[in-house]
Every structure is written in C-alpha cells, then in structure tokens.
C-alpha cells in the first residue's frame, strides 16, 4: 500500500479530491510542472482512487470498508449524508443509552496516514471542546471494529445559509442579524483555540427555532480541518495543521491558505472566509470566480494578494443578469439595493477581504461589532471617522433633521424649474441649507465630543468635570443656537440622556422638559425625536419616583412610536419595557408582566437573539421575584445574562444589573453563598463602570447588606447599609424612597441587636418618607407600617403598635405583610380594648384565609 511521505503530496491529493476533474488536471499541470515524477504519482493515485482497480495503489482497496457499514457500536447506519476529502458522514440512529438520530463521521479508508489520523483525532477533540448554541454538538467519538476513527455529532437538518436567506427572502438587516450569529459561533471557537478554515454557506446550516419559519438559527458544522491556536512548540508539532498544506474551499480561501509553505494560518483566515460569505449574502455573488482563469491561476493570484474583488454594490450594474431577482429576494429594487450596500456595507466587506491579513478585522468579534454599529446607525470602524461621515451617521439616527434639509433641497429644485425669481429663492434656500448643514455638523461634533467626555464608562466616575462640561454645554445651546428650536430640542434631549446616565435625574427631567418645549416651538410635536425626548423624561421621572408623570411621558413616547413606526417596531418594545418597570414599582404586577411579554414578542419577531429579548426577560424575572416565584425568576435572568454578554460585552451595566437580579433570585431560593458571589460581582462591575459615587451602587450595597443580615453576618451587613445610606443621601437626597429603604434596613438591624430606641426613629422616618412619596397603600409604605408595628412592640409602646396595626390592616396588605392577631408576640396588646375591637373587626378576614 502506498502512503504519502511529504506534506506537499498530501495537500495536493486532498485538494484534488475536492475539485472537479478538469480543475484537478489544471492544478497538477501548474503545481507539478517542475516535478514530472510527482505529476505521474498524483495521476496514478487519483486514477486508482476513482477506479478502485489497482490494489497496490488504490487508497480504498483491501481495507474491508468500501461499503456502507450496517452498524458502528450502538449506532445503526441509515443513510449516507455526505462525503468529503477526509471522511464519510452517515445518518445514524443511536439506540443506547437513549434513542436519537445523529450524524456519524468515519475516516475514509486509505487515508489513515499518521498525519491524517492525527488530524482526524484533533477534529474529535476540537469539536468536543466547543459548546455554543450555533455550533453542532459532538456526542461521542471512538473507533470502528476495524480500528477506523469516528465521531458522532448533532444531526442538523438545515438549509445552507445563502439558500435559506434567499428562500425566505430575508431583508438586508435580517441577513446581517443571522450572519452576526454565525460570527458569534466562530468567535467562540476561536476563544477555544480552534480555527475552522473551511467556512462557507454549505458548512453553515440554518434551522428554524421552535418551528417558526423565517426565524433562523444557524449551526456551524464541519470543523474537520480546524487548526489549534497555540504558541507551545510541542503543541504545534502535535496539533497544528502543518505549514505548506492547502486545506479549504478555493472560493472562500484566504490568501495565506493558498500560499503553500510560506506562512501559517491564524483566525484572520476565518475573518476572510466570513467576508466572502457576507459578500454573497448581501449581493448574491461571490467576490471572485475560481473557475474563470483556472484553479492554478486563481490560487496563484490569491496567494500573491492580487485578487481585489469589486464593491458589493458595484456587482449590481444595469446589465447584470439576474440583478432584479437578487434584489427582489432582499425585498428591494436593484437601485435600492445598490444604495443600501454603498458606504458602510461596502467598507465592512472589503475590510474583511483585505489580502494582507494585518489590514483585516483583527477578530471575528470586531467584524460582528461593526455590523451591529451599522444596524444601529452608528459610525463603523471600517470607514474613516471624518466629520462629514459622523454627521451623516448622526442625521441617520435623527431623521427629522435630515428630512427638513431634504425638503429645502427639494424646494430648491422646484424653484429652479419654476422661474428666474424662483431660482433666486432657491439659491437663497441653498445658501440657508448650507448654513444649516454647517450648524448641524458643528452640533453633531459637539455632541460626539460631549458624549465621549460625559459617558460614565469613559469618565470612570470623574463626575465633577463631566458636570461642569454639561453645564457649559447647556449655556452654549441657549446662546449659540438661538433661533434654531429643532436643534436646541435635540441637544437638550441629548444632554438629558447624559445627565440621566450620571444619576442627575432631576436635571435630566428638566432638560427633557426644555427639549419638549423646543419641539413644540419647532412644530414637530409628533416627531420621533420628541418620542425619544419623552422616553428620556420618563426614565428620569421614574428614578425620582414621580411615577404618574413618568407613566404619562412613557405613554406619549409609546403613542408617537406606534403611530410613526407601527406596533411591531423595536422602538415600541423599548417603551413597553419601560412601562413594565413603572408598573412593577407601583405593585401592578399583572400589568407589568403584560407589557414585558408584549415587548418580548416584538423583539423575538425581529430576532430571537435581539438584545431587547434580554431586557424583556429580565423585566419578567424581576416581576417573578416580587411574586416570590424565585425559580422562575432565576431561569429568566439566566437566559438574559448570556445575551447581554454577547451583545454588550462583559463590562456592561446590563450585565451587572442581571448579576444582581440573579443574586436576589438565589437568595429567595436560600442559596445564599451563590447569591453573595453574584451580588458582589455586580457591585464590582458597577463600580468599575460608574465610579464609586453613583446612585446605582446603592442597590448593590443594600442588597448585599440584607443578604448578609439574613446570613447572621450583622456587622458586615451594617457596614454595607451605612455605605449605601450615605451614598443615596448624597445622590438622591434625604426624602427619596430609596433612601428610606436603607433607613428602614438600618433601623431593623439596630432593633434586632437590642438597640430599639435607636432603631425606632429610623423606621418612623422611613414611613413618613414613603407616605409622602408613594402613598398610603404602596407596598413599601405598608412594609414600613408592618416594621413599625414590630418596632413599637419591642419598645413596649403598645398603644402606638395597635394604632399602626389598625392602619396596616385597613389597607388589606398582601399575606406576606399581614400580622397574625393571635400571634403570641402580640400578647401584651390583649389588655387594650382597642386591640380587642381590632381582633373582632378582622376575625372574619382571618377566618376566610383558613382553608
């Protein structure tokens, strides 16, 4: 039996197996022109492989496994699914220990040289290390009875990525959403030290989530030529696919893969291949045609970096055959598709397809991030960050201003056609438009710079400097932009958002109100910009506990967005989640749940992995925690957390918030040590992002304090309580309900440790704050009432305890806050006639609650 003894022979043989007959001949002619003996050996081997007549040369002969086996271990073979250069993939049925359909891959007979066996074993190890929802899972691995390696993986019944997108006529944003999911899978593999090296649509199968047509879930398959990333020399010798081997599909191959013997391959080869896939998804064509000049010429040009594809938008020229069909599959006309591809998408694709890998995106995650920025209307890194470009991105996110300027341009054209007098008016309009555009550029630059300085994630807690800058900005808007109410409205709204991010909620709501006034002055009371302003105002009012006003502002934002964008837009879902939070604080849990569920349905209809899905899941989890449904809450938060991490990164406020929520759910399940770990992680992350003085930290400090108190670690608990109280008094003032919550917690701590006279005034103060801010029947007010009953009992102030108990019961509190009137702790009250009357009045309620 003939074995290959040199890497180059193996590479040529494996590549030839993947090519049609004509391409094989051309490739051998080019690669073996200086080595006729190698040319002859390759021809004999390929001929033997095809005919299976020469037992001394045919890699398939004499090995007893040229036919489909009936069974491999516990797997019954059903059919052949596919065949590649290294192995045959079968559909099989696993019978033990459970029954399921699987895909089973067996190394091809005759290809069991030392190096190929080594590569196949690495394929098993590589796939087993991967655990991602968008990568086909590996279940098992082993050897057949004849010692041939095999592995068993998830049976993916899907459609190739490009075919799926065309069959379901996915729009460009939908295609990009789906492609970003693929990027997440490949990035996961890279983080595990694995390069795919053969990414193409046929290796990315798309299935339907929950059977919903059009809601595609990709599965990346066939990591069979994956390469381990390692700097360890011994590992290189064991795991690396050797330099000098061509592995991959020519149309999707990076230049460095085609350059046999000249350089190794790293993760940027997958970036290139994904760039080809993205090119194909967007414009329906491959960037280059490997068969145009023959495979050898293609590989040579590719290796030299000479293949420079045209822009995706340029492929759709007027005489392009099938251009109309390609565009219609994306729901657009040819011209609309060209316009959509021009600019960002052209730049993103070409950066991924840079011949020199140091000029490509450094990681797949960076490619995905640029695509997300494009979808969100933000500047992408693939294009120069010029002032004009930033202004374009800014105006795209604020379309009202763009429409106004476009209207001026339209009147300019109309006036020119009408008359000479109209021409003069148009010229003046053009001059005015230029002035407005110049002003818009200055303002957009101002906003960009202001955001960079004022964003807490950039400032890292340097709030004094930030506030000074914001105040100067407010003054300059009033003076420098006088007479331009639309621009003033936009800037006031932006300043409101920044003040909100800094925890300056009163100032944020004031600025949002000023922006609303300017919107009305500019006669755009139904614009999307006003809806954004109303949402900022709602958030700021919510944080000040002005819940009626917050609900009104959120309703205004919801109505405008529904009217302008339709009921199923993600901007509508954003407001629904905000209303859900408002209703949750007001203890209107069914309404809160309904709004979060409605938002969740909208986001899932857009993309089941949309970051808004995480926001809705977390909102539902918070409601579940409030209703003592801790297991359900934990599950919801655990679904939200990885979505936030994928979309926003590990250093995100949403990640910190969700960690804290997970801690609360775990506390409810009495898993206190786990809860403490999550809460402390949340506090550390919030501090890194916001600095040490932001009001949000009060949540972490309070939650950790309560948890430590329940664990009996009371001095630690008091330390956290006191830190939280000092922070909230500085940030929110002494009359805020969140401040009251910490006063009450400290009061309870003092009472439980025998300091009744010190703790009682704090709970009384907490009740007074909650009555004023929240109303008599609010859950927090009722809880303060209940704690005050207990505090007065401990202080032996029995008449006051009875008075507060009477008031508490008159509001029909939930069962968790009620007081059992027969409780032995209430025995000192029995001597008081008022308590006897109280028992008589409520005994019917007590009887009704007994099963």
Tab-separated table of C-alpha atoms in Angstrom, residues 412-638:
chain	number	residue	atom	x	y	z
A	412	UNK	CA	-34.572	74.372	-4.450
A	413	UNK	CA	-35.136	72.091	-7.457
A	414	UNK	CA	-38.784	73.075	-7.777
A	415	UNK	CA	-37.950	76.750	-7.641
A	416	UNK	CA	-35.301	76.415	-10.343
A	417	UNK	CA	-37.760	74.874	-12.759
A	418	UNK	CA	-40.475	77.444	-11.983
A	419	UNK	CA	-38.873	80.777	-12.862
A	420	UNK	CA	-35.883	83.046	-12.560
A	421	UNK	CA	-37.429	84.516	-9.444
A	422	UNK	CA	-37.817	81.003	-8.131
A	423	UNK	CA	-34.179	80.377	-8.971
A	424	UNK	CA	-33.128	83.265	-6.769
A	425	UNK	CA	-35.260	81.982	-3.961
A	426	UNK	CA	-33.791	78.534	-4.464
A	427	UNK	CA	-30.282	79.931	-4.360
A	428	UNK	CA	-31.105	81.589	-1.068
A	429	UNK	CA	-32.602	78.319	0.164
A	430	UNK	CA	-29.450	76.524	-0.886
A	431	UNK	CA	-27.339	79.029	0.996
A	432	UNK	CA	-29.555	78.582	4.033
A	433	UNK	CA	-29.342	74.816	3.709
A	434	UNK	CA	-25.559	75.010	3.661
A	435	UNK	CA	-25.643	77.171	6.763
A	436	UNK	CA	-27.955	74.719	8.486
A	437	UNK	CA	-25.789	71.791	7.436
A	438	UNK	CA	-22.729	73.602	8.741
A	439	UNK	CA	-24.500	74.233	12.035
A	440	UNK	CA	-25.625	70.602	12.176
A	441	UNK	CA	-22.043	69.479	11.640
A	442	UNK	CA	-20.829	71.675	14.466
A	443	UNK	CA	-23.578	70.434	16.749
A	444	UNK	CA	-23.017	66.787	15.913
A	445	UNK	CA	-19.311	67.180	16.610
A	446	UNK	CA	-20.180	68.921	19.872
A	447	UNK	CA	-22.471	66.075	20.859
A	448	UNK	CA	-19.930	63.397	19.941
A	449	UNK	CA	-17.244	65.113	21.983
A	450	UNK	CA	-19.629	65.717	24.868
A	451	UNK	CA	-20.667	62.075	24.932
A	452	UNK	CA	-17.063	60.934	24.939
A	453	UNK	CA	-16.303	63.033	27.993
A	454	UNK	CA	-19.594	62.660	29.820
A	455	UNK	CA	-20.346	58.970	29.399
A	456	UNK	CA	-19.677	57.290	32.774
A	457	UNK	CA	-17.964	54.366	31.082
A	458	UNK	CA	-15.392	56.847	29.748
A	459	UNK	CA	-15.298	59.218	32.707
A	460	UNK	CA	-14.918	56.372	35.239
A	461	UNK	CA	-16.531	58.371	37.988
A	462	UNK	CA	-14.965	61.760	37.207
A	463	UNK	CA	-18.395	63.314	37.662
A	464	UNK	CA	-17.302	66.790	38.748
A	465	UNK	CA	-15.536	67.503	35.480
A	466	UNK	CA	-18.352	65.965	33.499
A	467	UNK	CA	-20.986	68.086	35.238
A	468	UNK	CA	-19.036	71.233	34.584
A	469	UNK	CA	-18.837	70.362	30.902
A	470	UNK	CA	-22.561	69.630	30.760
A	471	UNK	CA	-23.462	72.920	32.385
A	472	UNK	CA	-21.288	74.814	29.925
A	473	UNK	CA	-22.962	72.863	27.143
A	474	UNK	CA	-26.433	73.866	28.360
A	475	UNK	CA	-25.473	77.513	28.348
A	476	UNK	CA	-23.977	77.321	24.873
A	477	UNK	CA	-27.129	75.709	23.461
A	478	UNK	CA	-29.227	78.613	24.728
A	479	UNK	CA	-26.910	81.242	23.224
A	480	UNK	CA	-25.172	79.719	20.222
A	481	UNK	CA	-28.242	78.002	18.773
A	482	UNK	CA	-30.799	80.724	19.475
A	483	UNK	CA	-33.483	80.731	16.800
A	484	UNK	CA	-32.984	77.043	15.923
A	485	UNK	CA	-35.521	75.272	18.172
A	486	UNK	CA	-35.295	71.893	16.407
A	487	UNK	CA	-31.559	71.672	17.012
A	488	UNK	CA	-31.926	73.030	20.525
A	489	UNK	CA	-34.530	70.358	21.249
A	490	UNK	CA	-32.211	67.641	20.023
A	491	UNK	CA	-29.267	68.858	22.074
A	492	UNK	CA	-31.362	69.387	25.214
A	493	UNK	CA	-32.652	65.841	24.838
A	494	UNK	CA	-29.107	64.526	24.412
A	495	UNK	CA	-27.905	66.427	27.453
A	496	UNK	CA	-30.826	64.970	29.364
A	497	UNK	CA	-29.704	61.446	28.446
A	498	UNK	CA	-26.160	62.139	29.595
A	499	UNK	CA	-27.348	63.659	32.890
A	500	UNK	CA	-29.526	60.598	33.377
A	501	UNK	CA	-26.544	58.303	32.833
A	502	UNK	CA	-24.704	60.258	35.533
A	503	UNK	CA	-27.542	59.816	38.008
A	504	UNK	CA	-28.566	63.503	37.843
A	505	UNK	CA	-32.225	62.628	37.441
A	506	UNK	CA	-33.782	65.978	38.383
A	507	UNK	CA	-31.556	67.802	35.908
A	508	UNK	CA	-32.270	65.173	33.256
A	509	UNK	CA	-36.038	65.613	33.557
A	510	UNK	CA	-35.680	69.414	33.482
A	511	UNK	CA	-33.654	69.235	30.268
A	512	UNK	CA	-36.118	66.785	28.742
A	513	UNK	CA	-38.954	69.199	29.557
A	514	UNK	CA	-36.976	72.014	27.897
A	515	UNK	CA	-36.460	69.814	24.843
A	516	UNK	CA	-40.198	69.091	24.695
A	517	UNK	CA	-40.907	72.820	24.739
A	518	UNK	CA	-38.448	73.382	21.879
A	519	UNK	CA	-40.022	70.545	19.890
A	520	UNK	CA	-43.390	72.274	20.200
A	521	UNK	CA	-41.821	75.581	19.184
A	522	UNK	CA	-40.372	73.864	16.113
A	523	UNK	CA	-43.808	72.405	15.300
A	524	UNK	CA	-42.671	68.771	15.424
A	525	UNK	CA	-44.892	67.615	18.263
A	526	UNK	CA	-45.404	64.199	16.649
A	527	UNK	CA	-41.797	63.507	15.645
A	528	UNK	CA	-39.728	60.515	16.618
A	529	UNK	CA	-37.259	62.912	18.204
A	530	UNK	CA	-39.997	64.039	20.576
A	531	UNK	CA	-40.748	60.390	21.363
A	532	UNK	CA	-37.092	59.888	22.290
A	533	UNK	CA	-37.217	63.001	24.487
A	534	UNK	CA	-40.382	61.750	26.192
A	535	UNK	CA	-38.709	58.428	26.923
A	536	UNK	CA	-35.686	60.172	28.469
A	537	UNK	CA	-38.081	62.238	30.582
A	538	UNK	CA	-39.971	59.109	31.656
A	539	UNK	CA	-36.789	57.378	32.759
A	540	UNK	CA	-35.617	60.412	34.736
A	541	UNK	CA	-39.011	60.915	36.388
A	542	UNK	CA	-39.159	57.225	37.229
A	543	UNK	CA	-35.854	57.479	39.061
A	544	UNK	CA	-37.251	60.422	41.045
A	545	UNK	CA	-40.276	58.326	41.965
A	546	UNK	CA	-42.619	60.701	40.136
A	547	UNK	CA	-44.470	57.708	38.815
A	548	UNK	CA	-47.621	59.393	37.487
A	549	UNK	CA	-45.545	61.837	35.461
A	550	UNK	CA	-43.216	59.056	34.317
A	551	UNK	CA	-46.145	56.980	33.086
A	552	UNK	CA	-47.588	59.938	31.152
A	553	UNK	CA	-44.262	60.626	29.425
A	554	UNK	CA	-43.759	56.958	28.569
A	555	UNK	CA	-47.305	56.787	27.160
A	556	UNK	CA	-46.551	59.835	24.976
A	557	UNK	CA	-43.426	58.123	23.631
A	558	UNK	CA	-45.347	54.889	23.031
A	559	UNK	CA	-48.180	56.580	21.142
A	560	UNK	CA	-45.835	58.516	18.840
A	561	UNK	CA	-43.682	55.497	18.063
A	562	UNK	CA	-46.664	53.275	17.368
A	563	UNK	CA	-48.109	55.914	15.060
A	564	UNK	CA	-44.856	56.600	13.218
A	565	UNK	CA	-43.247	53.144	13.181
A	566	UNK	CA	-46.091	50.670	13.573
A	567	UNK	CA	-46.909	48.418	16.530
A	568	UNK	CA	-44.158	45.848	15.947
A	569	UNK	CA	-41.083	48.077	15.896
A	570	UNK	CA	-38.260	47.540	18.386
A	571	UNK	CA	-38.536	51.188	19.464
A	572	UNK	CA	-42.097	50.409	20.571
A	573	UNK	CA	-40.851	47.398	22.528
A	574	UNK	CA	-38.295	49.599	24.292
A	575	UNK	CA	-41.059	51.815	25.698
A	576	UNK	CA	-43.187	48.806	26.655
A	577	UNK	CA	-40.335	47.536	28.818
A	578	UNK	CA	-40.049	50.952	30.454
A	579	UNK	CA	-43.781	50.967	31.221
A	580	UNK	CA	-43.407	47.446	32.626
A	581	UNK	CA	-40.812	48.750	35.069
A	582	UNK	CA	-43.055	51.637	36.079
A	583	UNK	CA	-45.989	49.307	36.749
A	584	UNK	CA	-43.724	46.965	38.707
A	585	UNK	CA	-42.699	49.754	41.083
A	586	UNK	CA	-46.379	50.587	41.517
A	587	UNK	CA	-47.062	46.945	42.516
A	588	UNK	CA	-49.246	46.474	39.447
A	589	UNK	CA	-47.597	43.173	38.644
A	590	UNK	CA	-50.101	41.801	36.069
A	591	UNK	CA	-49.786	44.994	34.017
A	592	UNK	CA	-46.003	44.944	34.350
A	593	UNK	CA	-45.886	41.346	33.166
A	594	UNK	CA	-48.205	42.066	30.226
A	595	UNK	CA	-46.037	44.947	28.977
A	596	UNK	CA	-42.815	42.935	29.261
A	597	UNK	CA	-44.415	39.987	27.459
A	598	UNK	CA	-45.635	42.252	24.653
A	599	UNK	CA	-42.132	43.702	24.294
A	600	UNK	CA	-40.626	40.217	24.312
A	601	UNK	CA	-42.913	39.093	21.473
A	602	UNK	CA	-41.907	42.100	19.349
A	603	UNK	CA	-38.192	41.574	19.885
A	604	UNK	CA	-38.411	37.844	19.173
A	605	UNK	CA	-40.295	38.516	15.945
A	606	UNK	CA	-37.370	40.720	14.849
A	607	UNK	CA	-34.584	38.416	16.048
A	608	UNK	CA	-34.802	35.779	18.764
A	609	UNK	CA	-31.343	36.779	19.973
A	610	UNK	CA	-32.028	40.532	19.946
A	611	UNK	CA	-30.560	42.331	22.950
A	612	UNK	CA	-34.085	43.560	23.705
A	613	UNK	CA	-35.071	39.947	24.377
A	614	UNK	CA	-32.698	40.051	27.333
A	615	UNK	CA	-34.272	43.279	28.625
A	616	UNK	CA	-37.760	41.779	28.459
A	617	UNK	CA	-36.678	38.524	30.099
A	618	UNK	CA	-35.047	40.441	32.925
A	619	UNK	CA	-38.183	42.544	33.399
A	620	UNK	CA	-40.259	39.389	33.669
A	621	UNK	CA	-37.708	37.960	36.095
A	622	UNK	CA	-37.986	40.992	38.352
A	623	UNK	CA	-41.760	40.629	38.422
A	624	UNK	CA	-41.404	36.924	39.239
A	625	UNK	CA	-39.070	37.728	42.137
A	626	UNK	CA	-41.594	40.216	43.523
A	627	UNK	CA	-44.231	37.474	43.438
A	628	UNK	CA	-41.877	35.034	45.230
A	629	UNK	CA	-41.533	32.904	42.098
A	630	UNK	CA	-37.799	32.577	42.632
A	631	UNK	CA	-37.089	29.516	40.487
A	632	UNK	CA	-38.867	31.096	37.527
A	633	UNK	CA	-37.060	34.386	38.137
A	634	UNK	CA	-33.675	32.643	38.223
A	635	UNK	CA	-34.364	30.885	34.936
A	636	UNK	CA	-35.416	34.138	33.236
A	637	UNK	CA	-32.352	36.039	34.447
A	638	UNK	CA	-30.041	33.196	33.448
